[in-house]
Amino acid sequence: MCPPFDQHSIQSLQEEKNKCEKSMININQQLQEVFGQAIQAAYPDLENPVLSVTPNQQPKFGDYQCNSAMAIAQMLKSKGQKIAPRDIAENIVRNIPVNDWIQKMEIAGPGFINVHLKREMISKNLTNLLLNGVQPPPVGPRKRVVIDFSSPNIAKEMHVGHLRSTIIGESMSRLFEFLGHDVLRLNHVGDWGTQFGMLIAHLQEKFPNYLTVSPPIGDLQAFYKESKTRFDNEEEFKKRAYQCVVKLQSKEPDFIKAWNLICDVSRKEFQKVYDCLDITLIERGESFYQDMMTDVVKEFEEKGLVEVDDGRKVVFPPGCSIPLTIEKSDGGYTYDTSDLAALKQRIFDEKADIIIYVTDSGQAVHFQLVFAAAQKIGWYDPKITRVEHAGFGVVLGEDKKKFKTRSGDTVRLMDLLEEGLKRCMDKLKEKERDKVLTPEELNAAQKAVAFGCIKYADLSHNRINDYVFSFDKMLDDRGNTAAYLLYAFTRIRSIARLANIEESALRKAAENCVVVLDHEKEWKLGKCILRFPEILQKIVDDLLLHTLSDYLYELATTFTEFYDNCYCVEKDRQTGEVVKVNMWRMLLCEATASVMAKGFDILGLKPVQRM
């Protein structure tokens, strides 16, 4: 007998049901379920048959396409059954269960199944979006997600190399949060190690009263260079630096205070960048894991996984020829040790279901070793816990070489952001926007476009590849750029305003109007709007955010086609007065803007009312 539901359980179930009813539906997923059932019914003995459903690239052939027949033919051939893919496609179609989505199907070529959707279902789902807003699609149970990103080094300035990790990690965090997951955004700063010995030794000499008077370290980068020069050239200073490391690791109060002072100067500098780019992070640097490292080494030793190589304690993960060094010959720990300790803490203390590391692709081998060692020792099963390195390529200058200043130095991130603001203002003034906008509006447009363009230029490229940093391309308002999309969004939002249509009137129309999709451009736009959930699901699967950028650009251009071909507002040519408003088309404008706004939010773009 089932235990009775308490009132709280009934309320929770009702809330979940209401939430699901308001959610956007992943149409691709619905079709995959339908075709999955059909393939299972048609070929019950086939293990894990290939299920491939994609949007149709040629609308005249239908809306979606199932391409499973060819792959199933190969699977059957390997079992000694020779069946033509076209016959397999016919068998799948015969077994399609009754469903809400498919109007008709046609078999084309060697066995492609072209699917035509029911227009009333698209219309119904657009109405749901208009009444309930852009709600996340159902994605299963809520998960604990840890995303490790940005991670600059204390006492060094953030440079262009930190840009990608910071922007990509923030956007991934926003995506998982929108889908309802519990996200912990971690900034694994480099705040421990031998370099702090030389910094503290230099601090003690340069500002001997640092314990009572806060030292005026204005330029931490210069301070770091001074201490490094002394460390490399002065033997006495080098000895003192090593002594400082020992005292810091022993947690002597004066040395912890010196360490904190240096960290605080860096934090303030980092925060300037994070404020500009609207980044939210919890700092949890290498120092956080120091006390856990001894236990990690001990655990690997107890499991018999440690080998001694020239005084070092190393671990060879399965199938790897390169080892992890978990303890140096002098008894010190390494990045390998701290990354293993961090991973263990995230699995056992944070109880993470998904852990994502956003760093450059140069660290791919390091993370492969760390993950393999963690699996070997039994910390996690990759079938249950998803641990992944989301690597990315380097930022190149327009000469296709690593992005540097003219003098060959690494580009400071703050300098880059300030340059973006300046260039953006020049562009706005060139378009004479300063004559139309108020100073406040101009300032808002400057920040929205400048920072939006820098983020979008990164996110619109496949993160795995290197990309060329070019302000001219970023700020161009033609093509797939933030400038174009922000202008397009502002125009869409202005249609209702210029026609004097209140929000309440749009709401009433959504409640009472059927979204008609008779014109081919209305139909194309309606389907495009509703592809949003499947785009998000694809990114969750492969962590490639450029898919969302491509989709938003496609949505904006599809909207332009619709607007050019379908009158939304008709005006008197002489007086300019509105004579007719087509409300269902106004609702398509509203639905487009709502999805674009949510996509912008995930990418960290901030649209403004006037540009």
Coordinates of C-alpha atoms in Angstrom, one line a residue, residues 125-426:
N125 CA 2.9 26.5 -28.5
L126 CA 3.5 30.1 -29.6
T127 CA 0.4 31.2 -27.6
N128 CA 1.8 29.3 -24.6
L129 CA 5.1 31.2 -24.9
L130 CA 3.2 34.5 -25.2
L131 CA 1.1 33.9 -22.1
N132 CA 3.8 32.3 -19.9
G133 CA 7.0 33.9 -21.1
V134 CA 10.1 32.0 -22.2
Q135 CA 10.1 29.1 -19.7
P136 CA 12.8 26.5 -19.7
P137 CA 12.0 23.1 -21.3
P138 CA 11.7 20.1 -18.9
V139 CA 15.2 18.7 -18.5
G140 CA 14.8 16.1 -15.8
P141 CA 15.9 16.3 -12.2
R142 CA 17.6 19.4 -10.8
K143 CA 21.4 18.9 -10.7
R144 CA 24.3 20.4 -8.8
V145 CA 26.6 21.9 -11.4
V146 CA 30.1 23.2 -10.6
I147 CA 31.7 25.5 -13.2
D148 CA 35.3 26.4 -12.8
F149 CA 36.2 29.4 -14.9
S150 CA 38.2 32.7 -15.2
S151 CA 40.9 31.7 -12.6
P152 CA 43.5 34.4 -12.9
N153 CA 46.7 34.5 -10.9
I154 CA 47.0 36.7 -7.8
A155 CA 49.7 39.5 -8.3
K156 CA 49.3 39.3 -12.0
E157 CA 46.9 41.4 -14.1
M158 CA 44.1 39.8 -16.0
H159 CA 45.1 39.6 -19.7
V160 CA 43.4 38.7 -22.9
G161 CA 44.0 35.0 -22.2
H162 CA 41.6 35.2 -19.3
L163 CA 38.9 36.7 -21.5
R164 CA 37.6 33.5 -23.1
S165 CA 37.4 31.5 -19.9
T166 CA 35.6 34.3 -18.1
I167 CA 33.0 34.9 -20.9
I168 CA 32.4 31.2 -21.8
G169 CA 32.2 30.2 -18.1
E170 CA 29.7 32.9 -17.3
S171 CA 27.5 32.0 -20.3
M172 CA 27.5 28.3 -19.4
S173 CA 26.6 29.2 -15.8
R174 CA 23.6 31.3 -17.1
L175 CA 22.4 28.5 -19.3
F176 CA 22.4 25.8 -16.6
E177 CA 20.8 28.3 -14.2
F178 CA 18.0 29.1 -16.7
L179 CA 17.4 25.3 -17.1
G180 CA 16.8 25.2 -13.3
H181 CA 20.0 23.6 -12.1
D182 CA 21.9 24.6 -8.9
V183 CA 25.1 26.2 -10.2
L184 CA 28.2 26.9 -8.2
R185 CA 30.5 29.3 -10.2
L186 CA 34.0 28.9 -8.9
N187 CA 37.0 31.2 -9.5
H188 CA 40.0 28.9 -8.9
V189 CA 42.5 31.7 -8.6
G190 CA 46.3 31.1 -8.3
D191 CA 46.7 32.3 -4.8
W192 CA 49.3 29.9 -3.3
G193 CA 52.8 28.8 -4.2
T194 CA 56.4 29.7 -4.1
Q195 CA 55.9 33.1 -5.9
F196 CA 54.3 34.4 -2.7
G197 CA 57.6 34.0 -0.8
M198 CA 59.3 36.6 -3.1
L199 CA 56.2 38.9 -3.0
I200 CA 56.1 38.8 0.8
A201 CA 59.8 39.3 1.2
H202 CA 59.7 42.3 -1.2
L203 CA 56.6 43.7 0.7
Q204 CA 58.5 43.4 4.1
E205 CA 61.4 45.4 2.8
K206 CA 59.6 48.0 0.7
F207 CA 56.8 48.6 3.3
P208 CA 58.2 47.5 6.7
N209 CA 55.2 48.9 8.6
Y210 CA 52.7 46.9 6.4
L211 CA 51.1 45.3 9.5
T212 CA 49.8 48.7 10.7
V213 CA 49.6 50.8 7.6
S214 CA 48.1 49.5 4.4
P215 CA 50.8 49.5 1.7
P216 CA 50.1 51.8 -1.3
I217 CA 50.7 49.1 -3.9
G218 CA 49.2 50.9 -7.0
D219 CA 50.7 48.7 -9.7
L220 CA 50.8 45.1 -8.6
Q221 CA 52.3 44.0 -11.9
A222 CA 55.3 46.3 -11.5
F223 CA 55.6 45.1 -7.9
Y224 CA 55.6 41.5 -9.1
K225 CA 58.3 42.2 -11.7
E226 CA 60.5 44.0 -9.1
S227 CA 60.3 41.0 -6.8
K228 CA 61.0 38.5 -9.6
T229 CA 64.1 40.5 -10.7
R230 CA 65.4 40.4 -7.2
F231 CA 64.6 36.7 -6.8
D232 CA 66.5 35.9 -10.0
N233 CA 69.5 38.1 -9.2
E234 CA 70.0 38.4 -5.4
E235 CA 71.0 35.2 -3.6
E236 CA 70.2 36.6 -0.2
F237 CA 66.8 37.8 -1.2
K238 CA 66.1 34.3 -2.7
K239 CA 66.9 32.7 0.6
R240 CA 64.6 35.1 2.4
A241 CA 61.8 34.3 -0.1
Y242 CA 62.1 30.6 0.5
Q243 CA 61.9 31.2 4.3
C244 CA 58.8 33.3 3.7
V245 CA 57.2 30.4 1.8
V246 CA 57.8 28.1 4.8
K247 CA 56.4 30.6 7.3
L248 CA 53.3 31.2 5.0
Q249 CA 52.7 27.5 4.7
S250 CA 53.0 27.2 8.5
K251 CA 50.3 29.9 8.7
E252 CA 52.2 32.4 10.8
P253 CA 49.8 35.3 11.4
D254 CA 52.1 38.1 10.1
F255 CA 52.7 36.2 6.9
I256 CA 49.1 35.3 6.4
K257 CA 48.3 39.1 6.8
A258 CA 51.0 40.0 4.1
W259 CA 49.5 37.3 1.8
N260 CA 46.0 38.6 2.3
L261 CA 47.1 42.2 1.6
I262 CA 48.6 41.1 -1.8
C263 CA 45.5 39.0 -2.6
D264 CA 43.2 42.0 -1.8
V265 CA 45.0 44.3 -4.2
S266 CA 44.5 41.7 -7.0
R267 CA 40.9 41.1 -6.1
K268 CA 40.1 44.8 -6.5
E269 CA 41.7 44.8 -10.0
F270 CA 39.9 41.6 -11.0
Q271 CA 36.6 43.0 -9.8
K272 CA 36.9 46.0 -12.2
V273 CA 36.9 43.5 -15.1
Y274 CA 34.1 41.4 -13.6
D275 CA 31.9 44.6 -13.1
C276 CA 32.4 45.7 -16.8
L277 CA 31.5 42.2 -18.1
D278 CA 28.7 41.5 -15.5
I279 CA 30.4 38.4 -14.2
T280 CA 29.5 36.6 -10.9
L281 CA 31.9 34.3 -9.2
I282 CA 32.8 32.8 -5.9
E283 CA 36.5 32.9 -5.2
R284 CA 37.9 29.6 -4.1
G285 CA 41.6 29.6 -4.9
E286 CA 44.3 26.9 -4.6
S287 CA 44.9 27.9 -1.0
F288 CA 41.4 26.5 -0.1
Y289 CA 42.6 23.0 -0.9
Q290 CA 46.0 23.1 0.8
D291 CA 44.9 21.1 3.9
M292 CA 43.3 18.4 1.8
M293 CA 46.4 17.5 -0.2
T294 CA 48.1 15.4 2.4
D295 CA 45.0 13.2 2.6
V296 CA 44.9 12.9 -1.2
V297 CA 48.5 11.7 -1.4
K298 CA 47.8 9.3 1.5
E299 CA 44.7 7.8 -0.2
F300 CA 46.6 7.1 -3.4
E301 CA 49.4 5.5 -1.4
E302 CA 47.0 3.3 0.5
K303 CA 45.4 2.1 -2.7
G304 CA 48.9 1.2 -4.1
L305 CA 48.7 3.6 -7.0
V306 CA 51.9 5.6 -6.2
E307 CA 55.3 5.0 -7.7
V308 CA 58.5 6.7 -6.7
D309 CA 60.5 8.3 -9.5
D310 CA 63.7 10.1 -8.6
G311 CA 62.3 11.0 -5.2
R312 CA 59.0 12.2 -6.6
K313 CA 55.7 10.5 -5.9
V314 CA 53.9 9.9 -9.2
V315 CA 50.6 8.3 -10.3
F316 CA 50.2 6.7 -13.8
P317 CA 46.5 6.8 -14.7
P318 CA 45.3 3.9 -16.8
G319 CA 46.3 4.0 -20.4
C320 CA 48.5 7.1 -19.9
S321 CA 52.2 7.2 -20.5
I322 CA 52.6 10.6 -18.7
P323 CA 52.3 10.5 -14.9
L324 CA 50.8 13.0 -12.4
T325 CA 53.3 14.2 -9.9
I326 CA 51.4 14.3 -6.5
E327 CA 54.5 15.1 -4.3
K328 CA 57.8 16.6 -5.3
S329 CA 61.1 15.2 -4.0
D330 CA 61.3 18.1 -1.5
G331 CA 57.9 17.1 -0.1
G332 CA 56.0 20.0 -1.7
Y333 CA 52.8 19.6 -3.6
T334 CA 52.0 20.5 -7.3
Y335 CA 49.2 21.7 -9.5
D336 CA 48.4 18.0 -10.0
T337 CA 47.9 17.5 -6.3
S338 CA 45.7 20.7 -5.9
D339 CA 43.6 19.8 -8.9
L340 CA 43.0 16.3 -7.5
A341 CA 42.1 17.7 -4.1
A342 CA 39.7 20.3 -5.8
L343 CA 38.0 17.5 -7.8
K344 CA 37.6 15.3 -4.8
Q345 CA 36.1 18.2 -2.7
R346 CA 33.7 19.0 -5.5
I347 CA 32.5 15.4 -5.8
F348 CA 32.2 14.6 -2.1
D349 CA 31.6 17.9 -0.3
E350 CA 29.7 19.8 -3.0
K351 CA 28.0 16.6 -4.2
A352 CA 28.3 17.8 -7.8
D353 CA 26.5 15.9 -10.6
I354 CA 28.2 17.9 -13.3
I355 CA 31.7 19.5 -13.1
I356 CA 33.0 21.7 -15.9
Y357 CA 36.5 23.2 -16.2
V358 CA 36.7 26.1 -18.6
T359 CA 40.4 26.6 -19.5
D360 CA 42.5 26.8 -22.7
S361 CA 43.0 23.6 -24.7
G362 CA 46.6 23.5 -23.7
Q363 CA 45.5 22.0 -20.4
A364 CA 43.6 19.2 -22.1
V365 CA 46.2 16.5 -21.4
H366 CA 46.5 17.6 -17.7
F367 CA 42.8 17.3 -17.1
Q368 CA 42.6 13.9 -18.9
L369 CA 45.2 12.6 -16.4
V370 CA 43.4 14.1 -13.4
F371 CA 40.0 12.7 -14.5
A372 CA 41.5 9.3 -15.3
A373 CA 43.3 9.1 -11.9
A374 CA 40.1 10.2 -10.1
Q375 CA 38.1 7.4 -11.8
K376 CA 40.9 4.8 -11.1
I377 CA 40.8 5.6 -7.4
G378 CA 37.0 5.3 -7.4
W379 CA 36.0 8.9 -6.7
Y380 CA 33.4 8.9 -9.5
D381 CA 31.8 6.9 -12.3
P382 CA 31.6 8.8 -15.6
K383 CA 28.2 7.2 -16.3
I384 CA 26.8 8.9 -13.2
T385 CA 28.9 12.1 -12.7
R386 CA 29.8 14.2 -15.7
V387 CA 33.3 15.7 -15.4
E388 CA 34.4 17.6 -18.4
H389 CA 37.1 19.9 -19.7
A390 CA 35.6 22.6 -22.0
G391 CA 38.8 23.7 -23.7
F392 CA 39.2 26.7 -26.0
G393 CA 41.6 28.0 -28.6
V394 CA 43.7 31.2 -28.2
V395 CA 42.9 34.8 -29.1
L396 CA 44.8 35.9 -32.2
G397 CA 45.6 39.4 -33.4
E398 CA 44.7 40.5 -36.9
D399 CA 48.1 39.3 -38.1
K400 CA 46.9 35.7 -37.1
K401 CA 49.6 35.5 -34.4
K402 CA 49.0 35.4 -30.6
F403 CA 47.3 38.6 -29.6
K404 CA 50.0 41.0 -28.2
T405 CA 50.6 44.7 -27.8
R406 CA 53.0 46.4 -30.3
S407 CA 55.8 46.1 -27.8
G408 CA 55.2 42.3 -27.7
D409 CA 53.5 42.3 -24.2
T410 CA 50.4 40.5 -23.3
V411 CA 47.3 42.7 -23.7
R412 CA 45.8 43.8 -20.4
L413 CA 42.2 43.0 -20.2
M414 CA 41.2 46.4 -18.7
D415 CA 43.0 48.2 -21.5
L416 CA 41.1 46.1 -24.0
L417 CA 37.7 46.9 -22.4
E418 CA 38.5 50.7 -22.3
E419 CA 39.6 50.6 -26.0
G420 CA 36.2 48.9 -26.8
L421 CA 34.3 51.7 -25.0
K422 CA 36.2 54.4 -26.9
R423 CA 35.8 52.8 -30.3
C424 CA 32.1 52.1 -29.7
M425 CA 31.5 55.8 -28.8
D426 CA 33.3 56.9 -32.0

